[in-house]
Amino acid sequence: EIAAAEKDEL
Amino acid sequence: MNIFRLAGDMVHLLSFVVLVLKINATKSCRGISLKTQELYTLVFVCRYLDLFSNFISMYNTTMKIVFLGTSFAILYLMRGHKVIKVTYDREQDTFRYLFLVLPCALLALLIHNAWTPFEVVWTFSIYLEAVAILPQLVLLQRTQNIDNLTGNYVFLLGLYRGLYILNWIYRYFTEPHYIQWIVWISGIVQTILYLDFFYYYIKSWKNNVKLALPS
């Protein structure tokens, strides 16, 4: 799943 | 988290502070585009759908809540506050939302990382953020006597994006497999939109004269 780890920016 | 990312976030946060300060201190939102503010609010709502389902860090969650809260507070001041709302430049702030929202929505449907509702809405927020400043830039060009705080607000917003680019470069070299084409290209487009403004902002600052954009 791409969603979780890479969405750590605002 | 690297220093560029932290600096970018702090500058972004500072831009909100400057905007709220300007509106509250002068009891006026003259020169501020409500359309840009509404688009930013839409950007945050769409991007932070995972606020409660995807915990990254206390920092992230706090910042997301602050960004959302501040955006809605600014909308309240501009639309609901008895004294402030009459200072809004309604006749000048004429940019059409659809020209920005529709192409971004179509692009998000076409180009995304995964075909899930969450991912498409998130991608839409990335595209929309890149162009959401346009109504503000147009209004700025129409406004005579841009006050210092409004100029600083737009400058901080542009600086925030510039710092994020440095953050991506840093991450690309320090984190394996860190490649995010959608975010990078949108972020570069977003920063390019500010270049013209930067030029006049820095020029006015160096010559110590009031900022004015040529129309």
PDB file of N, CA and C in Angstrom, chain B residues 77-157:
ATOM      1  N   LEU B  77     -13.405  34.488   9.475  1.00  0.00           N
ATOM      2  CA  LEU B  77     -13.118  35.923   9.569  1.00  0.00           C
ATOM      3  C   LEU B  77     -13.549  36.645   8.297  1.00  0.00           C
ATOM      4  N   MET B  78     -13.257  36.030   7.138  1.00  0.00           N
ATOM      5  CA  MET B  78     -13.521  36.711   5.875  1.00  0.00           C
ATOM      6  C   MET B  78     -14.991  36.672   5.463  1.00  0.00           C
ATOM      7  N   ARG B  79     -15.703  35.647   5.895  1.00  0.00           N
ATOM      8  CA  ARG B  79     -17.094  35.498   5.444  1.00  0.00           C
ATOM      9  C   ARG B  79     -18.101  35.803   6.533  1.00  0.00           C
ATOM     10  N   GLY B  80     -17.709  35.585   7.799  1.00  0.00           N
ATOM     11  CA  GLY B  80     -18.687  35.658   8.864  1.00  0.00           C
ATOM     12  C   GLY B  80     -18.515  36.824   9.829  1.00  0.00           C
ATOM     13  N   HIS B  81     -17.310  37.368   9.905  1.00  0.00           N
ATOM     14  CA  HIS B  81     -17.054  38.427  10.880  1.00  0.00           C
ATOM     15  C   HIS B  81     -17.683  39.745  10.407  1.00  0.00           C
ATOM     16  N   LYS B  82     -18.503  40.334  11.277  1.00  0.00           N
ATOM     17  CA  LYS B  82     -19.323  41.489  10.883  1.00  0.00           C
ATOM     18  C   LYS B  82     -18.495  42.635  10.300  1.00  0.00           C
ATOM     19  N   VAL B  83     -17.389  42.966  10.998  1.00  0.00           N
ATOM     20  CA  VAL B  83     -16.590  44.126  10.582  1.00  0.00           C
ATOM     21  C   VAL B  83     -15.691  43.766   9.401  1.00  0.00           C
ATOM     22  N   ILE B  84     -15.079  42.579   9.485  1.00  0.00           N
ATOM     23  CA  ILE B  84     -14.056  42.219   8.500  1.00  0.00           C
ATOM     24  C   ILE B  84     -14.662  41.878   7.139  1.00  0.00           C
ATOM     25  N   LYS B  85     -15.808  41.224   7.151  1.00  0.00           N
ATOM     26  CA  LYS B  85     -16.329  40.729   5.867  1.00  0.00           C
ATOM     27  C   LYS B  85     -16.659  41.853   4.884  1.00  0.00           C
ATOM     28  N   VAL B  86     -16.970  43.053   5.398  1.00  0.00           N
ATOM     29  CA  VAL B  86     -17.294  44.152   4.477  1.00  0.00           C
ATOM     30  C   VAL B  86     -16.046  44.712   3.792  1.00  0.00           C
ATOM     31  N   THR B  87     -14.855  44.335   4.288  1.00  0.00           N
ATOM     32  CA  THR B  87     -13.622  44.846   3.670  1.00  0.00           C
ATOM     33  C   THR B  87     -13.129  43.942   2.544  1.00  0.00           C
ATOM     34  N   TYR B  88     -13.812  42.843   2.335  1.00  0.00           N
ATOM     35  CA  TYR B  88     -13.393  41.894   1.296  1.00  0.00           C
ATOM     36  C   TYR B  88     -13.608  42.492  -0.102  1.00  0.00           C
ATOM     37  N   ASP B  89     -12.576  42.367  -0.945  1.00  0.00           N
ATOM     38  CA  ASP B  89     -12.629  42.915  -2.316  1.00  0.00           C
ATOM     39  C   ASP B  89     -13.400  41.991  -3.247  1.00  0.00           C
ATOM     40  N   ARG B  90     -14.692  41.921  -3.021  1.00  0.00           N
ATOM     41  CA  ARG B  90     -15.494  40.960  -3.782  1.00  0.00           C
ATOM     42  C   ARG B  90     -15.421  41.203  -5.295  1.00  0.00           C
ATOM     43  N   GLU B  91     -15.479  42.471  -5.674  1.00  0.00           N
ATOM     44  CA  GLU B  91     -15.542  42.777  -7.111  1.00  0.00           C
ATOM     45  C   GLU B  91     -14.216  42.492  -7.817  1.00  0.00           C
ATOM     46  N   GLN B  92     -13.137  42.524  -7.045  1.00  0.00           N
ATOM     47  CA  GLN B  92     -11.819  42.323  -7.656  1.00  0.00           C
ATOM     48  C   GLN B  92     -11.421  40.845  -7.689  1.00  0.00           C
ATOM     49  N   ASP B  93     -11.968  40.094  -6.761  1.00  0.00           N
ATOM     50  CA  ASP B  93     -11.571  38.695  -6.585  1.00  0.00           C
ATOM     51  C   ASP B  93     -12.448  37.810  -7.476  1.00  0.00           C
ATOM     52  N   THR B  94     -12.188  37.870  -8.774  1.00  0.00           N
ATOM     53  CA  THR B  94     -13.148  37.299  -9.717  1.00  0.00           C
ATOM     54  C   THR B  94     -12.707  35.977 -10.345  1.00  0.00           C
ATOM     55  N   PHE B  95     -11.576  35.469  -9.948  1.00  0.00           N
ATOM     56  CA  PHE B  95     -11.081  34.222 -10.549  1.00  0.00           C
ATOM     57  C   PHE B  95     -12.125  33.109 -10.383  1.00  0.00           C
ATOM     58  N   ARG B  96     -12.328  32.319 -11.419  1.00  0.00           N
ATOM     59  CA  ARG B  96     -13.341  31.259 -11.338  1.00  0.00           C
ATOM     60  C   ARG B  96     -12.745  29.977 -10.747  1.00  0.00           C
ATOM     61  N   TYR B  97     -13.445  29.473  -9.718  1.00  0.00           N
ATOM     62  CA  TYR B  97     -12.981  28.237  -9.087  1.00  0.00           C
ATOM     63  C   TYR B  97     -12.870  27.096 -10.092  1.00  0.00           C
ATOM     64  N   LEU B  98     -13.881  27.034 -10.972  1.00  0.00           N
ATOM     65  CA  LEU B  98     -13.977  25.864 -11.858  1.00  0.00           C
ATOM     66  C   LEU B  98     -12.771  25.717 -12.768  1.00  0.00           C
ATOM     67  N   PHE B  99     -12.181  26.841 -13.146  1.00  0.00           N
ATOM     68  CA  PHE B  99     -10.997  26.793 -14.006  1.00  0.00           C
ATOM     69  C   PHE B  99      -9.847  26.059 -13.323  1.00  0.00           C
ATOM     70  N   LEU B 100      -9.862  26.050 -11.999  1.00  0.00           N
ATOM     71  CA  LEU B 100      -8.795  25.366 -11.263  1.00  0.00           C
ATOM     72  C   LEU B 100      -9.245  23.988 -10.781  1.00  0.00           C
ATOM     73  N   VAL B 101     -10.443  23.939 -10.209  1.00  0.00           N
ATOM     74  CA  VAL B 101     -10.905  22.691  -9.587  1.00  0.00           C
ATOM     75  C   VAL B 101     -11.135  21.599 -10.636  1.00  0.00           C
ATOM     76  N   LEU B 102     -11.769  21.959 -11.741  1.00  0.00           N
ATOM     77  CA  LEU B 102     -12.116  20.959 -12.748  1.00  0.00           C
ATOM     78  C   LEU B 102     -10.883  20.304 -13.387  1.00  0.00           C
ATOM     79  N   PRO B 103      -9.931  21.081 -13.900  1.00  0.00           N
ATOM     80  CA  PRO B 103      -8.734  20.446 -14.473  1.00  0.00           C
ATOM     81  C   PRO B 103      -7.978  19.591 -13.453  1.00  0.00           C
ATOM     82  N   CYS B 104      -7.916  20.054 -12.214  1.00  0.00           N
ATOM     83  CA  CYS B 104      -7.211  19.285 -11.181  1.00  0.00           C
ATOM     84  C   CYS B 104      -7.938  17.970 -10.899  1.00  0.00           C
ATOM     85  N   ALA B 105      -9.267  18.020 -10.866  1.00  0.00           N
ATOM     86  CA  ALA B 105     -10.046  16.804 -10.620  1.00  0.00           C
ATOM     87  C   ALA B 105      -9.853  15.816 -11.766  1.00  0.00           C
ATOM     88  N   LEU B 106      -9.897  16.329 -13.002  1.00  0.00           N
ATOM     89  CA  LEU B 106      -9.710  15.452 -14.162  1.00  0.00           C
ATOM     90  C   LEU B 106      -8.315  14.831 -14.150  1.00  0.00           C
ATOM     91  N   LEU B 107      -7.324  15.671 -13.861  1.00  0.00           N
ATOM     92  CA  LEU B 107      -5.944  15.187 -13.842  1.00  0.00           C
ATOM     93  C   LEU B 107      -5.757  14.117 -12.764  1.00  0.00           C
ATOM     94  N   ALA B 108      -6.409  14.334 -11.610  1.00  0.00           N
ATOM     95  CA  ALA B 108      -6.296  13.359 -10.520  1.00  0.00           C
ATOM     96  C   ALA B 108      -6.944  12.029 -10.909  1.00  0.00           C
ATOM     97  N   LEU B 109      -8.021  12.114 -11.698  1.00  0.00           N
ATOM     98  CA  LEU B 109      -8.676  10.885 -12.150  1.00  0.00           C
ATOM     99  C   LEU B 109      -7.795  10.135 -13.149  1.00  0.00           C
ATOM    100  N   LEU B 110      -7.002  10.903 -13.897  1.00  0.00           N
ATOM    101  CA  LEU B 110      -6.168  10.296 -14.938  1.00  0.00           C
ATOM    102  C   LEU B 110      -4.804   9.860 -14.419  1.00  0.00           C
ATOM    103  N   ILE B 111      -4.177  10.735 -13.619  1.00  0.00           N
ATOM    104  CA  ILE B 111      -2.809  10.456 -13.167  1.00  0.00           C
ATOM    105  C   ILE B 111      -2.776  10.373 -11.647  1.00  0.00           C
ATOM    106  N   HIS B 112      -2.533   9.184 -11.137  1.00  0.00           N
ATOM    107  CA  HIS B 112      -2.488   8.949  -9.695  1.00  0.00           C
ATOM    108  C   HIS B 112      -1.651   7.702  -9.456  1.00  0.00           C
ATOM    109  N   ASN B 113      -1.342   7.466  -8.196  1.00  0.00           N
ATOM    110  CA  ASN B 113      -0.524   6.290  -7.873  1.00  0.00           C
ATOM    111  C   ASN B 113      -1.337   5.026  -7.698  1.00  0.00           C
ATOM    112  N   ALA B 114      -2.577   5.193  -7.280  1.00  0.00           N
ATOM    113  CA  ALA B 114      -3.427   4.013  -7.089  1.00  0.00           C
ATOM    114  C   ALA B 114      -4.877   4.409  -7.278  1.00  0.00           C
ATOM    115  N   TRP B 115      -5.651   3.482  -7.804  1.00  0.00           N
ATOM    116  CA  TRP B 115      -7.046   3.778  -8.106  1.00  0.00           C
ATOM    117  C   TRP B 115      -7.922   3.470  -6.886  1.00  0.00           C
ATOM    118  N   THR B 116      -7.762   4.271  -5.860  1.00  0.00           N
ATOM    119  CA  THR B 116      -8.632   4.151  -4.695  1.00  0.00           C
ATOM    120  C   THR B 116      -9.179   5.549  -4.408  1.00  0.00           C
ATOM    121  N   PRO B 117     -10.371   5.631  -3.835  1.00  0.00           N
ATOM    122  CA  PRO B 117     -10.950   6.960  -3.568  1.00  0.00           C
ATOM    123  C   PRO B 117      -9.988   7.844  -2.770  1.00  0.00           C
ATOM    124  N   PHE B 118      -9.414   7.294  -1.734  1.00  0.00           N
ATOM    125  CA  PHE B 118      -8.507   8.070  -0.893  1.00  0.00           C
ATOM    126  C   PHE B 118      -7.326   8.609  -1.696  1.00  0.00           C
ATOM    127  N   GLU B 119      -6.732   7.749  -2.501  1.00  0.00           N
ATOM    128  CA  GLU B 119      -5.550   8.131  -3.267  1.00  0.00           C
ATOM    129  C   GLU B 119      -5.886   9.201  -4.313  1.00  0.00           C
ATOM    130  N   VAL B 120      -7.030   9.065  -4.973  1.00  0.00           N
ATOM    131  CA  VAL B 120      -7.412  10.033  -6.004  1.00  0.00           C
ATOM    132  C   VAL B 120      -7.715  11.395  -5.373  1.00  0.00           C
ATOM    133  N   VAL B 121      -8.413  11.385  -4.251  1.00  0.00           N
ATOM    134  CA  VAL B 121      -8.722  12.645  -3.568  1.00  0.00           C
ATOM    135  C   VAL B 121      -7.435  13.301  -3.062  1.00  0.00           C
ATOM    136  N   TRP B 122      -6.524  12.487  -2.547  1.00  0.00           N
ATOM    137  CA  TRP B 122      -5.235  12.996  -2.083  1.00  0.00           C
ATOM    138  C   TRP B 122      -4.461  13.627  -3.245  1.00  0.00           C
ATOM    139  N   THR B 123      -4.440  12.937  -4.392  1.00  0.00           N
ATOM    140  CA  THR B 123      -3.741  13.451  -5.572  1.00  0.00           C
ATOM    141  C   THR B 123      -4.373  14.763  -6.041  1.00  0.00           C
ATOM    142  N   PHE B 124      -5.705  14.811  -6.012  1.00  0.00           N
ATOM    143  CA  PHE B 124      -6.417  16.047  -6.354  1.00  0.00           C
ATOM    144  C   PHE B 124      -5.923  17.206  -5.472  1.00  0.00           C
ATOM    145  N   SER B 125      -5.730  16.942  -4.188  1.00  0.00           N
ATOM    146  CA  SER B 125      -5.282  17.998  -3.270  1.00  0.00           C
ATOM    147  C   SER B 125      -3.874  18.475  -3.622  1.00  0.00           C
ATOM    148  N   ILE B 126      -3.049  17.551  -4.098  1.00  0.00           N
ATOM    149  CA  ILE B 126      -1.685  17.929  -4.509  1.00  0.00           C
ATOM    150  C   ILE B 126      -1.737  18.851  -5.733  1.00  0.00           C
ATOM    151  N   TYR B 127      -2.556  18.475  -6.726  1.00  0.00           N
ATOM    152  CA  TYR B 127      -2.673  19.300  -7.934  1.00  0.00           C
ATOM    153  C   TYR B 127      -3.283  20.654  -7.604  1.00  0.00           C
ATOM    154  N   LEU B 128      -4.333  20.634  -6.777  1.00  0.00           N
ATOM    155  CA  LEU B 128      -5.033  21.886  -6.471  1.00  0.00           C
ATOM    156  C   LEU B 128      -4.135  22.842  -5.687  1.00  0.00           C
ATOM    157  N   GLU B 129      -3.320  22.305  -4.787  1.00  0.00           N
ATOM    158  CA  GLU B 129      -2.447  23.195  -4.013  1.00  0.00           C
ATOM    159  C   GLU B 129      -1.490  23.949  -4.931  1.00  0.00           C
ATOM    160  N   ALA B 130      -1.061  23.269  -6.003  1.00  0.00           N
ATOM    161  CA  ALA B 130      -0.094  23.890  -6.910  1.00  0.00           C
ATOM    162  C   ALA B 130      -0.636  25.166  -7.532  1.00  0.00           C
ATOM    163  N   VAL B 131      -1.947  25.220  -7.769  1.00  0.00           N
ATOM    164  CA  VAL B 131      -2.506  26.371  -8.495  1.00  0.00           C
ATOM    165  C   VAL B 131      -3.407  27.257  -7.639  1.00  0.00           C
ATOM    166  N   ALA B 132      -3.607  26.870  -6.376  1.00  0.00           N
ATOM    167  CA  ALA B 132      -4.568  27.590  -5.530  1.00  0.00           C
ATOM    168  C   ALA B 132      -4.172  29.040  -5.269  1.00  0.00           C
ATOM    169  N   ILE B 133      -2.906  29.378  -5.466  1.00  0.00           N
ATOM    170  CA  ILE B 133      -2.456  30.747  -5.205  1.00  0.00           C
ATOM    171  C   ILE B 133      -2.865  31.706  -6.335  1.00  0.00           C
ATOM    172  N   LEU B 134      -3.244  31.162  -7.483  1.00  0.00           N
ATOM    173  CA  LEU B 134      -3.512  32.029  -8.649  1.00  0.00           C
ATOM    174  C   LEU B 134      -4.536  33.144  -8.383  1.00  0.00           C
ATOM    175  N   PRO B 135      -5.709  32.856  -7.776  1.00  0.00           N
ATOM    176  CA  PRO B 135      -6.626  33.975  -7.499  1.00  0.00           C
ATOM    177  C   PRO B 135      -5.974  35.061  -6.646  1.00  0.00           C
ATOM    178  N   GLN B 136      -5.126  34.641  -5.691  1.00  0.00           N
ATOM    179  CA  GLN B 136      -4.447  35.616  -4.836  1.00  0.00           C
ATOM    180  C   GLN B 136      -3.458  36.460  -5.637  1.00  0.00           C
ATOM    181  N   LEU B 137      -2.740  35.828  -6.544  1.00  0.00           N
ATOM    182  CA  LEU B 137      -1.767  36.570  -7.355  1.00  0.00           C
ATOM    183  C   LEU B 137      -2.476  37.564  -8.279  1.00  0.00           C
ATOM    184  N   VAL B 138      -3.601  37.134  -8.833  1.00  0.00           N
ATOM    185  CA  VAL B 138      -4.367  38.035  -9.700  1.00  0.00           C
ATOM    186  C   VAL B 138      -4.891  39.220  -8.898  1.00  0.00           C
ATOM    187  N   LEU B 139      -5.416  38.928  -7.706  1.00  0.00           N
ATOM    188  CA  LEU B 139      -5.944  40.007  -6.860  1.00  0.00           C
ATOM    189  C   LEU B 139      -4.830  40.977  -6.455  1.00  0.00           C
ATOM    190  N   LEU B 140      -3.656  40.414  -6.166  1.00  0.00           N
ATOM    191  CA  LEU B 140      -2.509  41.225  -5.771  1.00  0.00           C
ATOM    192  C   LEU B 140      -2.144  42.215  -6.874  1.00  0.00           C
ATOM    193  N   GLN B 141      -2.238  41.714  -8.101  1.00  0.00           N
ATOM    194  CA  GLN B 141      -1.886  42.548  -9.238  1.00  0.00           C
ATOM    195  C   GLN B 141      -2.893  43.692  -9.406  1.00  0.00           C
ATOM    196  N   ARG B 142      -4.148  43.421  -9.009  1.00  0.00           N
ATOM    197  CA  ARG B 142      -5.189  44.436  -9.161  1.00  0.00           C
ATOM    198  C   ARG B 142      -5.198  45.431  -8.010  1.00  0.00           C
ATOM    199  N   THR B 143      -4.620  45.016  -6.868  1.00  0.00           N
ATOM    200  CA  THR B 143      -4.680  45.858  -5.678  1.00  0.00           C
ATOM    201  C   THR B 143      -3.587  46.918  -5.733  1.00  0.00           C
ATOM    202  N   GLN B 144      -3.987  48.157  -5.613  1.00  0.00           N
ATOM    203  CA  GLN B 144      -3.002  49.218  -5.452  1.00  0.00           C
ATOM    204  C   GLN B 144      -2.620  49.249  -3.976  1.00  0.00           C
ATOM    205  N   ASN B 145      -1.425  49.725  -3.668  1.00  0.00           N
ATOM    206  CA  ASN B 145      -1.003  49.796  -2.265  1.00  0.00           C
ATOM    207  C   ASN B 145      -1.114  48.477  -1.522  1.00  0.00           C
ATOM    208  N   ILE B 146      -0.378  47.491  -1.969  1.00  0.00           N
ATOM    209  CA  ILE B 146      -0.344  46.217  -1.263  1.00  0.00           C
ATOM    210  C   ILE B 146       0.314  46.462   0.095  1.00  0.00           C
ATOM    211  N   ASP B 147      -0.360  46.085   1.184  1.00  0.00           N
ATOM    212  CA  ASP B 147       0.283  46.334   2.479  1.00  0.00           C
ATOM    213  C   ASP B 147       1.364  45.291   2.748  1.00  0.00           C
ATOM    214  N   ASN B 148       2.275  45.658   3.655  1.00  0.00           N
ATOM    215  CA  ASN B 148       3.452  44.819   3.889  1.00  0.00           C
ATOM    216  C   ASN B 148       3.091  43.407   4.303  1.00  0.00           C
ATOM    217  N   LEU B 149       2.090  43.275   5.173  1.00  0.00           N
ATOM    218  CA  LEU B 149       1.757  41.945   5.682  1.00  0.00           C
ATOM    219  C   LEU B 149       1.215  41.048   4.577  1.00  0.00           C
ATOM    220  N   THR B 150       0.436  41.604   3.662  1.00  0.00           N
ATOM    221  CA  THR B 150      -0.074  40.800   2.550  1.00  0.00           C
ATOM    222  C   THR B 150       1.082  40.335   1.666  1.00  0.00           C
ATOM    223  N   GLY B 151       2.000  41.247   1.384  1.00  0.00           N
ATOM    224  CA  GLY B 151       3.182  40.875   0.601  1.00  0.00           C
ATOM    225  C   GLY B 151       3.995  39.804   1.299  1.00  0.00           C
ATOM    226  N   ASN B 152       4.198  39.978   2.610  1.00  0.00           N
ATOM    227  CA  ASN B 152       4.957  38.983   3.368  1.00  0.00           C
ATOM    228  C   ASN B 152       4.247  37.630   3.394  1.00  0.00           C
ATOM    229  N   TYR B 153       2.942  37.673   3.490  1.00  0.00           N
ATOM    230  CA  TYR B 153       2.153  36.431   3.508  1.00  0.00           C
ATOM    231  C   TYR B 153       2.401  35.624   2.235  1.00  0.00           C
ATOM    232  N   VAL B 154       2.293  36.281   1.093  1.00  0.00           N
ATOM    233  CA  VAL B 154       2.480  35.565  -0.171  1.00  0.00           C
ATOM    234  C   VAL B 154       3.931  35.107  -0.313  1.00  0.00           C
ATOM    235  N   PHE B 155       4.862  35.942   0.136  1.00  0.00           N
ATOM    236  CA  PHE B 155       6.272  35.562   0.077  1.00  0.00           C
ATOM    237  C   PHE B 155       6.533  34.300   0.904  1.00  0.00           C
ATOM    238  N   LEU B 156       5.964  34.242   2.109  1.00  0.00           N
ATOM    239  CA  LEU B 156       6.161  33.075   2.978  1.00  0.00           C
ATOM    240  C   LEU B 156       5.575  31.814   2.347  1.00  0.00           C
ATOM    241  N   LEU B 157       4.429  31.949   1.691  1.00  0.00           N
ATOM    242  CA  LEU B 157       3.823  30.794   1.029  1.00  0.00           C
ATOM    243  C   LEU B 157       4.733  30.251  -0.080  1.00  0.00           C
TER     244      LEU B 157
END
